CSV table of C-alpha atoms in Angstrom, one decimal:
chain,number,residue,atom,x,y,z
A,250,MET,CA,-6.3,-11.5,-46.9
A,251,ARG,CA,-6.5,-12.5,-43.4
A,252,GLN,CA,-8.6,-11.1,-41.1
A,253,ILE,CA,-8.6,-11.8,-37.0
A,254,ILE,CA,-12.5,-10.0,-35.9
A,255,GLY,CA,-13.2,-8.8,-32.6
A,256,ILE,CA,-16.8,-9.9,-31.9
A,257,GLY,CA,-17.1,-9.0,-27.9
A,258,THR,CA,-19.1,-12.0,-26.4
A,259,GLY,CA,-20.8,-13.1,-29.9
A,260,GLU,CA,-23.9,-11.5,-30.1
A,261,LEU,CA,-24.7,-10.0,-33.5
A,262,ASP,CA,-25.3,-7.0,-31.9
A,263,SER,CA,-22.1,-6.5,-30.8
A,264,LEU,CA,-19.6,-6.7,-34.0
A,265,THR,CA,-19.1,-3.1,-35.5
A,266,LEU,CA,-19.8,-2.5,-38.6
A,267,ALA,CA,-16.8,-2.7,-40.0
A,268,ALA,CA,-16.5,-6.1,-38.0
A,269,TYR,CA,-20.2,-7.0,-39.5
A,270,GLN,CA,-19.6,-6.1,-43.3
A,271,ALA,CA,-15.8,-8.0,-42.7
A,272,VAL,CA,-17.3,-11.4,-42.1
A,273,LEU,CA,-20.1,-10.5,-45.1
A,274,GLU,CA,-18.0,-10.3,-47.4
A,275,ALA,CA,-14.7,-13.0,-46.6
A,276,GLY,CA,-14.2,-16.1,-48.4
A,277,ASN,CA,-13.8,-18.0,-45.3
A,278,VAL,CA,-15.3,-17.2,-42.0
A,279,ILE,CA,-14.1,-19.5,-38.7
A,280,LEU,CA,-15.5,-19.3,-35.4
A,281,GLN,CA,-13.8,-19.3,-32.3
A,282,THR,CA,-17.2,-21.3,-31.1
A,283,VAL,CA,-20.8,-22.0,-32.9
A,284,GLU,CA,-22.0,-22.6,-28.8
A,285,ILE,CA,-22.5,-18.2,-29.5
A,286,PRO,CA,-25.6,-16.3,-30.5
A,287,LEU,CA,-24.2,-15.0,-33.5
A,288,ALA,CA,-23.5,-18.8,-34.9
A,289,GLU,CA,-27.1,-18.7,-35.2
A,290,ALA,CA,-27.8,-15.1,-36.3
A,291,LEU,CA,-25.2,-16.3,-39.2
A,292,THR,CA,-26.7,-19.2,-41.0
A,293,GLU,CA,-30.2,-17.4,-40.7
A,294,LYS,CA,-28.4,-14.1,-43.2
A,295,GLY,CA,-26.6,-17.6,-44.8
A,296,VAL,CA,-23.5,-17.2,-44.3
A,297,ARG,CA,-21.6,-20.3,-44.1
A,298,PHE,CA,-18.3,-20.9,-41.2
A,299,GLN,CA,-16.6,-23.5,-39.9
A,300,THR,CA,-15.4,-23.1,-36.0
A,301,LEU,CA,-12.4,-23.9,-33.7
A,302,ASP,CA,-14.8,-26.6,-31.4
A,303,GLY,CA,-12.8,-29.4,-33.1
A,304,PHE,CA,-9.3,-27.9,-31.8
A,305,TYR,CA,-10.6,-27.3,-28.3
A,306,GLU,CA,-11.1,-30.8,-27.9
A,307,GLU,CA,-8.6,-32.4,-29.8
A,308,ALA,CA,-6.2,-29.5,-27.9
A,309,GLU,CA,-3.6,-31.1,-25.2
A,310,ASP,CA,-3.5,-27.3,-23.3
A,311,PHE,CA,-4.4,-24.2,-24.5
A,312,ALA,CA,-0.7,-23.8,-26.0
A,313,ASP,CA,-1.2,-26.9,-27.8
A,314,PHE,CA,-4.5,-25.4,-29.3
A,315,HIS,CA,-2.8,-22.3,-30.5
A,316,GLU,CA,-0.7,-24.0,-32.6
A,317,ARG,CA,-3.6,-26.3,-34.4
A,318,VAL,CA,-4.8,-23.2,-35.0
A,319,CYS,CA,-2.3,-21.7,-37.0
A,320,GLU,CA,-1.3,-24.5,-38.7
A,321,PHE,CA,-5.2,-24.5,-39.5
A,322,LEU,CA,-4.8,-21.0,-40.8
A,323,ALA,CA,-1.4,-21.4,-43.0
A,324,GLY,CA,-3.8,-23.3,-45.2
A,325,GLN,CA,-6.6,-21.1,-45.5
A,326,GLU,CA,-5.5,-17.8,-47.5
A,327,ASP,CA,-9.1,-15.8,-47.5
A,328,ALA,CA,-10.1,-16.5,-43.8
A,329,ALA,CA,-12.1,-14.4,-41.4
A,330,LEU,CA,-11.0,-15.5,-37.9
A,331,LEU,CA,-13.9,-14.1,-35.5
A,332,VAL,CA,-12.2,-14.3,-31.5
A,333,MET,CA,-14.5,-13.7,-28.7
A,334,GLY,CA,-13.9,-9.9,-26.5
A,335,GLY,CA,-12.0,-7.2,-28.7
A,336,VAL,CA,-8.7,-9.3,-30.5
A,337,TYR,CA,-5.9,-7.3,-27.7
A,338,GLU,CA,-7.5,-9.3,-24.7
A,339,SER,CA,-7.7,-12.5,-26.9
A,340,THR,CA,-4.8,-15.3,-26.4
A,341,LEU,CA,-5.6,-17.3,-29.6
A,342,ALA,CA,-5.2,-13.9,-31.5
A,343,GLN,CA,-2.1,-12.4,-30.3
A,344,ALA,CA,-1.1,-16.5,-30.7
A,345,VAL,CA,-2.2,-15.9,-34.9
A,346,LEU,CA,-1.0,-12.4,-34.1
A,347,ALA,CA,2.7,-13.6,-33.3
A,348,GLN,CA,2.8,-16.1,-36.2
A,349,PHE,CA,1.6,-13.8,-39.0
A,350,GLY,CA,2.8,-10.4,-38.5
A,351,PRO,CA,1.6,-8.0,-40.3
A,352,GLN,CA,0.3,-10.7,-42.7
A,353,ILE,CA,-3.0,-10.7,-41.0
A,354,ARG,CA,-5.5,-8.3,-41.2
A,355,VAL,CA,-6.3,-6.5,-37.8
A,356,ILE,CA,-10.4,-5.6,-37.2
A,357,PRO,CA,-11.1,-5.1,-33.3
A,358,GLY,CA,-14.1,-5.5,-31.4
A,359,LEU,CA,-15.1,-4.7,-28.2
A,360,SER,CA,-13.5,-6.2,-25.7
A,361,PHE,CA,-15.6,-8.1,-22.9
A,362,GLY,CA,-16.0,-5.7,-20.3
A,363,GLU,CA,-16.6,-2.9,-22.6
A,364,GLU,CA,-19.3,-4.2,-24.4
A,365,ALA,CA,-20.4,-5.2,-20.2
A,366,LEU,CA,-20.1,-1.0,-19.3
A,367,SER,CA,-22.2,0.0,-22.9
A,368,ARG,CA,-24.9,-3.0,-21.8
A,369,CYS,CA,-25.4,-0.6,-18.5
A,370,ALA,CA,-24.9,2.7,-19.6
A,371,GLY,CA,-27.1,5.0,-17.8
A,372,ARG,CA,-27.1,3.2,-14.5
A,373,LEU,CA,-23.2,3.9,-12.8
A,374,THR,CA,-22.0,7.3,-12.0
A,375,GLY,CA,-18.6,7.0,-10.9
A,376,GLY,CA,-16.4,7.9,-14.9
A,377,PRO,CA,-13.8,6.3,-15.7
A,378,ALA,CA,-14.0,2.5,-15.1
A,379,ARG,CA,-11.4,-0.4,-14.8
A,380,PHE,CA,-10.8,-3.6,-16.0
A,381,TYR,CA,-10.5,-6.4,-14.7
A,382,THR,CA,-10.7,-10.7,-15.8
A,383,GLY,CA,-11.2,-12.7,-12.8
A,384,THR,CA,-8.5,-13.9,-12.6
A,385,GLU,CA,-6.6,-10.9,-12.4
A,386,PHE,CA,-9.6,-9.4,-10.2
A,387,ARG,CA,-8.4,-12.1,-7.0
A,388,GLU,CA,-4.6,-10.1,-7.0
A,389,ALA,CA,-5.5,-6.5,-8.6
A,390,ARG,CA,-5.3,-3.4,-6.1
A,391,TYR,CA,-9.3,-2.7,-6.2
A,392,GLN,CA,-9.9,-0.1,-3.6
A,393,ALA,CA,-13.3,1.0,-5.0
A,394,GLU,CA,-12.0,5.1,-6.9
A,395,SER,CA,-13.5,3.9,-9.9
A,396,PRO,CA,-16.5,2.0,-11.3
A,397,VAL,CA,-15.0,-1.7,-12.4
A,398,VAL,CA,-16.1,-4.0,-14.6
A,399,ILE,CA,-14.8,-8.5,-13.9
A,400,THR,CA,-15.3,-10.3,-17.4
A,401,GLU,CA,-14.5,-13.7,-17.8
A,402,VAL,CA,-17.0,-14.8,-14.5
A,403,ASP,CA,-16.8,-18.2,-16.2
A,404,THR,CA,-17.3,-20.6,-12.6
A,405,PRO,CA,-19.5,-19.8,-8.9
A,406,TYR,CA,-15.9,-20.2,-7.2
A,407,LYS,CA,-15.0,-16.8,-9.3
A,408,ALA,CA,-17.9,-14.6,-8.7
A,409,ALA,CA,-18.2,-15.7,-4.9
A,410,ASP,CA,-13.8,-14.9,-5.4
A,411,ALA,CA,-14.9,-11.1,-6.6
A,412,ALA,CA,-18.1,-10.4,-3.9
A,413,LEU,CA,-16.1,-11.5,-1.4
A,414,LYS,CA,-13.6,-8.5,-2.9
A,415,LEU,CA,-16.2,-6.0,-3.9
A,416,MET,CA,-17.2,-6.6,-0.6
A,417,GLU,CA,-14.5,-5.2,1.3
A,418,TRP,CA,-15.4,-1.8,0.3
A,419,LEU,CA,-19.5,-2.0,-1.6
A,420,PRO,CA,-22.3,-2.0,0.8
A,421,GLU,CA,-23.4,-5.5,1.0
A,422,GLU,CA,-26.9,-3.5,-0.1
A,423,GLN,CA,-25.1,-1.7,-3.2
A,424,GLU,CA,-27.0,-2.6,-6.9
A,425,ILE,CA,-24.0,-4.5,-9.0
A,426,TYR,CA,-25.3,-6.0,-12.6
A,427,LEU,CA,-24.5,-9.0,-13.7
A,428,VAL,CA,-23.7,-9.3,-17.9
A,429,ARG,CA,-24.2,-12.5,-19.7
A,430,GLY,CA,-24.3,-11.0,-23.9
A,431,ALA,CA,-27.5,-8.6,-24.1
A,432,GLU,CA,-28.8,-9.6,-20.7
A,433,VAL,CA,-28.1,-7.5,-17.8
A,434,GLU,CA,-29.4,-8.4,-14.1
A,435,ALA,CA,-28.9,-5.9,-11.4
A,436,MET,CA,-29.3,-7.8,-8.2
A,437,PRO,CA,-28.1,-7.0,-4.3
A,438,LEU,CA,-23.9,-7.4,-4.2
A,439,ALA,CA,-24.6,-9.5,-1.3
A,440,ALA,CA,-27.0,-12.5,-3.9
A,441,LEU,CA,-23.2,-12.6,-6.3
A,442,PHE,CA,-21.8,-14.5,-3.4
A,443,ARG,CA,-24.8,-16.8,-3.5
A,444,ARG,CA,-25.1,-16.8,-7.1
A,445,GLN,CA,-25.0,-20.8,-8.6
A,446,GLU,CA,-26.0,-20.4,-12.4
A,447,GLY,CA,-25.1,-17.9,-14.7
A,448,TRP,CA,-22.0,-18.4,-15.0
A,449,ASP,CA,-19.7,-18.7,-18.9
A,450,TYR,CA,-17.1,-17.3,-20.8
A,451,ARG,CA,-19.9,-14.2,-21.6
A,452,ALA,CA,-20.2,-12.8,-17.6
A,453,SER,CA,-19.4,-10.1,-16.9
A,454,VAL,CA,-20.2,-8.5,-13.0
A,455,VAL,CA,-20.4,-4.2,-12.8
A,456,ALA,CA,-20.0,-2.8,-9.9
A,457,ASP,CA,-20.3,1.2,-9.8
A,458,LYS,CA,-18.1,3.7,-7.8
A,459,PRO,CA,-19.9,3.8,-4.4
A,460,VAL,CA,-21.1,6.9,-2.4
A,461,LEU,CA,-18.1,8.5,0.0
A,462,LEU,CA,-19.8,8.0,2.9
A,463,LYS,CA,-20.5,4.7,2.6
A,464,LYS,CA,-17.6,3.0,1.9
A,465,GLN,CA,-16.7,0.0,3.8
A,466,SER,CA,-12.7,0.7,3.5
A,467,TYR,CA,-10.5,3.8,2.4
A,468,SER,CA,-8.1,4.5,0.2
A,469,PHE,CA,-4.9,6.9,1.0
A,470,TYR,CA,-6.4,8.7,-1.9
A,471,ASP,CA,-9.9,8.9,-0.2
A,472,LEU,CA,-7.9,10.6,3.2
A,473,VAL,CA,-6.1,13.4,-0.1
A,474,ASP,CA,-9.9,13.5,-1.3
A,475,ILE,CA,-11.6,14.3,2.3
A,476,ILE,CA,-8.5,16.5,3.4
A,477,ALA,CA,-8.8,18.2,0.5
A,478,ALA,CA,-12.6,18.8,0.8
A,479,LEU,CA,-11.8,20.0,4.9
A,480,ARG,CA,-9.6,22.4,3.1
A,481,SER,CA,-11.7,24.1,0.7
A,482,GLU,CA,-14.3,26.9,0.4
A,483,ASN,CA,-17.1,25.6,2.8
A,484,GLY,CA,-15.1,23.4,4.9
A,485,CYS,CA,-13.4,22.7,8.5
A,486,PRO,CA,-12.5,26.0,10.1
A,487,TRP,CA,-10.2,24.4,12.4
A,488,ASP,CA,-8.9,22.2,9.0
A,489,LYS,CA,-8.6,25.6,7.0
A,490,ALA,CA,-6.9,27.8,9.8
A,491,GLN,CA,-3.8,24.8,9.6
A,492,THR,CA,-0.6,25.6,8.1
A,493,HIS,CA,2.7,24.0,8.1
A,494,GLU,CA,4.0,25.6,11.8
A,495,SER,CA,0.8,25.1,13.7
A,496,LEU,CA,0.9,21.7,12.8
A,497,ARG,CA,4.1,21.1,14.2
A,498,LYS,CA,3.5,20.4,17.1
A,499,THR,CA,1.1,18.0,16.7
A,500,MET,CA,3.6,15.9,14.0
A,501,ILE,CA,5.5,15.3,16.9
A,502,GLU,CA,2.7,14.6,19.4
A,503,GLU,CA,1.5,11.7,16.8
A,504,ALA,CA,4.8,10.7,16.8
A,505,TYR,CA,4.7,9.8,19.9
A,506,GLU,CA,1.6,7.9,20.3
A,507,VAL,CA,3.2,6.1,17.4
A,508,VAL,CA,5.7,4.8,19.6
A,509,ASP,CA,3.7,4.7,22.4
A,510,ALA,CA,1.2,2.0,20.7
A,511,ILE,CA,4.4,-0.3,19.4
A,512,ASP,CA,5.8,0.0,22.9
A,513,ALA,CA,2.4,-1.6,24.4
A,514,ALA,CA,2.3,-3.7,21.6
A,515,ASP,CA,-0.9,-3.2,20.9
A,516,PRO,CA,-1.5,-3.2,17.1
A,517,TYR,CA,-4.6,-2.0,17.4
A,518,MET,CA,-3.6,0.7,19.0
A,519,LEU,CA,-0.8,1.5,16.1
A,520,GLU,CA,-2.9,0.8,13.3
A,521,GLU,CA,-4.7,4.3,14.8
A,522,GLU,CA,-2.1,6.1,15.2
A,523,LEU,CA,-0.6,5.3,12.2
A,524,GLY,CA,-3.3,6.9,10.3
A,525,ASP,CA,-2.8,9.7,12.7
A,526,VAL,CA,0.4,10.9,11.4
A,527,LEU,CA,-0.7,10.1,7.7
A,528,LEU,CA,-3.2,12.2,8.7
A,529,GLN,CA,-0.4,14.9,9.2
A,530,ALA,CA,1.8,14.0,6.5
A,531,VAL,CA,-1.3,14.4,4.1
A,532,LEU,CA,-2.4,17.5,5.9
A,533,HIS,CA,0.8,19.5,4.9
A,534,ALA,CA,0.6,18.0,1.1
A,535,GLN,CA,-2.6,19.6,0.6
A,536,ILE,CA,-0.8,23.0,2.5
A,537,GLY,CA,1.5,22.5,0.5
A,538,GLY,CA,-0.6,22.5,-3.6
A,539,GLU,CA,-1.9,25.0,-1.9
A,540,PHE,CA,0.3,27.5,-2.0
A,541,SER,CA,2.7,25.8,-5.1
A,542,GLU,CA,5.3,24.6,-2.7
A,543,PHE,CA,4.4,20.9,-3.2
A,544,THR,CA,1.9,18.6,-3.7
A,545,MET,CA,1.3,14.5,-2.7
A,546,ASP,CA,2.7,13.2,-6.0
A,547,GLY,CA,6.1,14.9,-5.1
A,548,VAL,CA,6.0,13.5,-1.8
A,549,THR,CA,5.7,10.2,-3.2
A,550,THR,CA,7.9,10.3,-6.2
A,551,GLY,CA,10.1,11.6,-4.1
A,552,ILE,CA,10.4,9.1,-1.0
A,553,CYS,CA,10.6,5.7,-4.2
A,554,ARG,CA,13.4,7.8,-5.2
A,555,LYS,CA,14.8,7.8,-2.3
A,556,MET,CA,14.0,4.4,-1.7
A,557,ILE,CA,15.2,3.0,-5.1
A,558,HIS,CA,18.9,4.8,-4.8
A,559,ARG,CA,19.7,3.7,-1.4
A,560,HIS,CA,19.0,0.8,-1.9
A,561,ALA,CA,21.6,0.1,-4.9
A,562,HIS,CA,22.5,-3.6,-3.4
A,563,ILE,CA,18.4,-4.2,-4.4
A,564,PHE,CA,18.0,-2.2,-7.4
A,565,GLY,CA,22.0,-1.4,-9.1
A,566,THR,CA,25.2,-3.4,-8.7
A,567,ASP,CA,26.0,-3.1,-5.2
A,568,VAL,CA,27.1,-5.6,-2.6
A,569,CYS,CA,25.6,-5.1,0.9
A,570,ASP,CA,25.6,-9.1,2.7
A,571,THR,CA,24.6,-7.6,6.2
A,572,PRO,CA,22.4,-5.5,7.6
A,573,GLU,CA,25.4,-3.2,8.8
A,574,GLU,CA,26.8,-2.9,5.1
A,575,VAL,CA,23.4,-1.8,4.7
A,576,LEU,CA,23.5,0.9,7.1
A,577,THR,CA,27.1,2.0,5.6
A,578,ASN,CA,25.9,2.7,1.9
A,579,TRP,CA,22.9,4.1,3.1
A,580,GLU,CA,25.0,7.2,5.1
A,581,LYS,CA,27.4,6.7,1.9
A,582,ILE,CA,24.9,7.8,-0.9
A,583,LYS,CA,22.7,9.7,1.8
A,584,ARG,CA,26.4,11.8,2.1
A,585,GLU,CA,26.8,11.8,-1.8
A,586,GLU,CA,23.0,12.9,-2.4
A,587,LYS,CA,23.0,16.2,0.3
A,588,GLY,CA,25.8,17.4,-1.6
A,589,GLN,CA,28.1,16.6,2.3
A,590,GLN,CA,32.0,16.8,1.5
A,591,SER,CA,32.8,15.4,5.3
A,592,VAL,CA,32.1,13.4,8.3
A,593,SER,CA,30.8,17.0,10.3
A,594,GLU,CA,28.9,18.3,7.7
A,595,ALA,CA,26.3,15.4,7.8
A,596,MET,CA,26.5,16.1,11.6
A,597,GLU,CA,25.7,19.4,11.1
A,598,ALA,CA,22.2,18.0,9.1
A,599,VAL,CA,21.3,16.0,11.7
A,600,PRO,CA,17.6,17.4,12.7
A,601,LYS,CA,17.6,19.5,15.1
A,602,GLY,CA,14.2,18.9,17.0
A,603,MET,CA,14.7,15.5,17.4
A,604,SER,CA,15.3,14.1,21.7
A,605,PRO,CA,18.8,15.1,22.3
A,606,LEU,CA,19.1,11.9,23.8
A,607,MET,CA,18.0,10.5,20.0
A,608,ARG,CA,20.8,13.5,18.4
A,609,ALA,CA,23.6,12.6,20.6
A,610,ALA,CA,23.4,8.7,19.5
A,611,LYS,CA,23.6,9.7,16.3
A,612,ILE,CA,26.1,12.5,15.8
A,613,GLN,CA,27.8,9.5,17.6
A,614,LYS,CA,27.5,6.9,15.2
A,615,LYS,CA,27.8,8.8,12.4
A,616,ALA,CA,32.1,9.9,14.2
A,617,ALA,CA,32.4,6.0,14.0
A,618,ASN,CA,31.8,5.3,10.4
A,619,THR,CA,35.3,7.0,10.3
A,620,GLY,CA,36.6,5.1,13.3
A,621,PHE,CA,36.7,7.7,15.5
A,622,ASP,CA,35.3,5.4,18.3
A,623,PHE,CA,36.7,3.4,21.9
A,624,PRO,CA,38.2,0.5,20.7
A,625,ASP,CA,35.1,-1.8,23.1
A,626,TRP,CA,31.9,-0.6,25.1
A,627,LYS,CA,35.1,-0.5,28.9
A,628,GLY,CA,36.7,2.5,27.2
A,629,ALA,CA,32.9,4.3,26.8
A,630,TYR,CA,32.2,3.4,31.2
A,631,GLU,CA,35.7,5.1,32.0
A,632,LYS,CA,34.9,7.8,30.2
A,633,VAL,CA,31.3,8.0,32.3
A,634,ARG,CA,32.9,7.8,35.6
A,635,GLU,CA,35.9,10.6,34.3
A,636,GLU,CA,32.1,12.7,33.4
A,637,LEU,CA,30.4,12.4,36.2
A,638,GLU,CA,33.5,13.1,38.6
A,639,GLU,CA,34.4,15.9,36.8
A,640,ALA,CA,30.2,16.7,38.0
A,641,VAL,CA,30.4,16.7,41.1
A,642,ARG,CA,33.8,18.9,40.9
A,643,GLU,CA,31.7,21.4,39.8
A,644,LEU,CA,29.1,20.5,42.7
A,645,PRO,CA,29.4,23.8,44.9
A,646,GLY,CA,29.6,26.6,42.2
A,647,GLY,CA,26.8,25.1,40.4
A,648,GLY,CA,25.1,27.2,37.3
A,649,GLU,CA,26.6,27.0,33.4
A,650,THR,CA,29.5,25.2,34.4
A,651,LEU,CA,27.5,22.3,36.2
A,652,GLU,CA,25.4,22.6,33.5
A,653,LYS,CA,27.9,22.0,30.9
A,654,GLU,CA,29.6,19.0,32.9
A,655,SER,CA,26.5,16.8,33.1
A,656,GLY,CA,25.5,17.4,29.6
A,657,ASP,CA,29.3,16.1,28.6
A,658,LEU,CA,27.9,13.1,32.0
A,659,LEU,CA,25.3,12.4,29.3
A,660,PHE,CA,27.0,12.8,26.5
A,661,ALA,CA,28.9,10.0,27.9
A,662,VAL,CA,26.7,7.4,28.5
A,663,VAL,CA,24.7,7.3,25.2
A,664,ASN,CA,28.0,6.7,24.0
A,665,LEU,CA,27.8,3.3,26.0
A,666,LEU,CA,24.3,2.6,25.4
A,667,ARG,CA,25.2,3.1,21.8
A,668,LEU,CA,28.5,0.4,22.7
A,669,TRP,CA,25.9,-1.5,24.4
A,670,LYS,CA,23.2,-1.6,21.7
A,671,VAL,CA,20.4,-0.3,23.5
A,672,ASP,CA,19.1,2.7,22.9
A,673,GLY,CA,18.7,5.4,25.5
A,674,ASP,CA,14.9,6.9,24.7
A,675,THR,CA,13.6,3.7,24.7
A,676,ALA,CA,15.6,2.8,27.6
A,677,LEU,CA,14.5,6.1,29.5
A,678,ASN,CA,11.2,5.8,28.5
A,679,GLN,CA,11.0,2.0,30.2
A,680,ALA,CA,13.0,2.9,33.1
A,681,THR,CA,10.4,5.9,33.8
A,682,LYS,CA,7.1,3.6,33.4
A,683,LYS,CA,8.6,1.1,36.2
A,684,PHE,CA,9.1,4.0,38.2
A,685,MET,CA,5.6,5.2,37.0
A,686,ALA,CA,3.7,1.5,37.9
A,687,ARG,CA,5.7,1.1,41.5
A,688,PHE,CA,5.0,4.7,42.6
A,689,ALA,CA,1.3,3.7,41.8
A,690,ARG,CA,1.4,0.9,43.9
A,691,MET,CA,3.7,2.6,46.7
A,692,GLU,CA,0.1,5.2,47.3
A,693,GLU,CA,-1.9,1.6,46.7
A,694,LEU,CA,0.2,0.3,50.3
A,695,ALA,CA,0.0,4.0,51.9
A,696,ARG,CA,-4.5,3.6,51.2
A,697,GLU,CA,-4.1,-0.2,52.6
A,698,LYS,CA,-2.7,1.4,55.6
A,699,GLY,CA,-4.4,4.0,56.3
A,700,LEU,CA,-1.2,6.2,55.4
A,701,ASP,CA,-1.3,8.7,54.2
A,702,LEU,CA,1.8,8.8,51.6
A,703,GLU,CA,2.8,12.7,51.9
A,704,LYS,CA,3.3,12.9,55.2
A,705,MET,CA,5.5,10.1,56.0
A,706,PRO,CA,9.1,10.1,56.5
A,707,ILE,CA,11.1,9.2,53.8
A,708,GLU,CA,12.3,5.6,55.3
A,709,SER,CA,8.7,4.5,55.7
A,710,GLN,CA,8.2,5.9,51.5
A,711,GLU,CA,11.1,3.9,51.1
A,712,ASN,CA,9.6,0.7,52.7
A,713,LEU,CA,7.3,1.4,51.0
A,714,TYR,CA,9.0,1.6,47.2
A,715,GLN,CA,11.0,-1.9,48.3
A,716,LYS,CA,8.1,-3.4,49.2
A,717,ALA,CA,6.4,-2.7,45.6
A,718,LYS,CA,9.1,-3.4,44.1
A,719,SER,CA,9.4,-7.1,45.5
A,720,LEU,CA,5.3,-7.3,44.9
A,721,GLU,CA,6.4,-6.1,40.7
A,722,LYS,CA,9.1,-9.0,40.7
A,723,PHE,CA,5.7,-12.0,42.5
A,724,CYS,CA,3.9,-10.4,40.0
A,725,LYS,CA,6.7,-11.5,37.3
A,726,GLN,CA,6.7,-14.9,37.9
């Protein structure tokens, strides 16, 4: 009967008892390569064997090598093929299994990673490990949340790549382990980058999970753990006292600070402010979990499902060729999700906590999606003039009527801006910022002239304002 036997890194003590017995009882032992300690050990014990080294030399590539080995095994009825690693990580073993299927017996062995990890027994403290090959680790989403074992680090280049990625998360002085078969060498992480010798198919790099306070970078789940610690029995008094309601104002403030960072075109500031918004989300999820309301996993699951469902043109069969078609489809799917039977229900669902300008624009857009809209901006412009005249007529009486007419005027202005594709909040913020800059320049000009701005007549103030305005234009040139 044909057999595939996993032999780990090729040390005699890498074999399981079942693997060792199968090797001794096999009529025809075939080693993947003679370049392993097991070859010498079997020779000493009088076990005769063949190797596949000749096929390696003759084959044009791995596919050709696998094909040659399968043809060879087809003529070997009582053959035990000893493959490096744990069978299921061996591409050779997978090719043989695909060829012979259930006609072949599999005796699993230690994988490269399991063997390397066992050689480091007692030296690691971080719980269950994650395993990658040197090639896989380059693209892996490693975030130092557990010990890591990187196998088949067979060149100095793979070692340097692994070191660079590890150093994004671990301190350079952290001790890591280079494992080659039965040999274990401890060294600082920084030394791994410079190491030139000792790299072959048996070489593995093992790194423990770092102490939280010594991490060089932090992941999303590090933040989750930190917030859980702050809310724990021995945590921070302020964090423990927070509720969804107490954090409401903070969430709004943090969102505005993100907008400020975007307007300032400052990526470093934006990075920081997005972190503050993320903190708020994690805090709310932690509170929700404590009161069995919802969890962080529920939050991420919900948004992932929403993005998949509302992007049916990507994950489904819908067709949307333009951004406008995407938005129309999004609104349609959104109404279906929320069971909204009418546009007015969709309007009611627009958050009342939004800025009034933004809320007005969103409601107007929902109406426009039904076709209830001006044919162009000129009609909206005439509506602004009409509402302005009505507001002016109410000036003598003032009171609630003037307030209502003023609201109509603002609503009409927002509608005009919508048709101009201008965001009202952004435009108003920019205008406010511009006015503040001009006023600051006015004060500066007054001080230069030895004048008290507050005591100047309005005509003189206006002259200074126009001067500040002209200087602004000069600075832009």
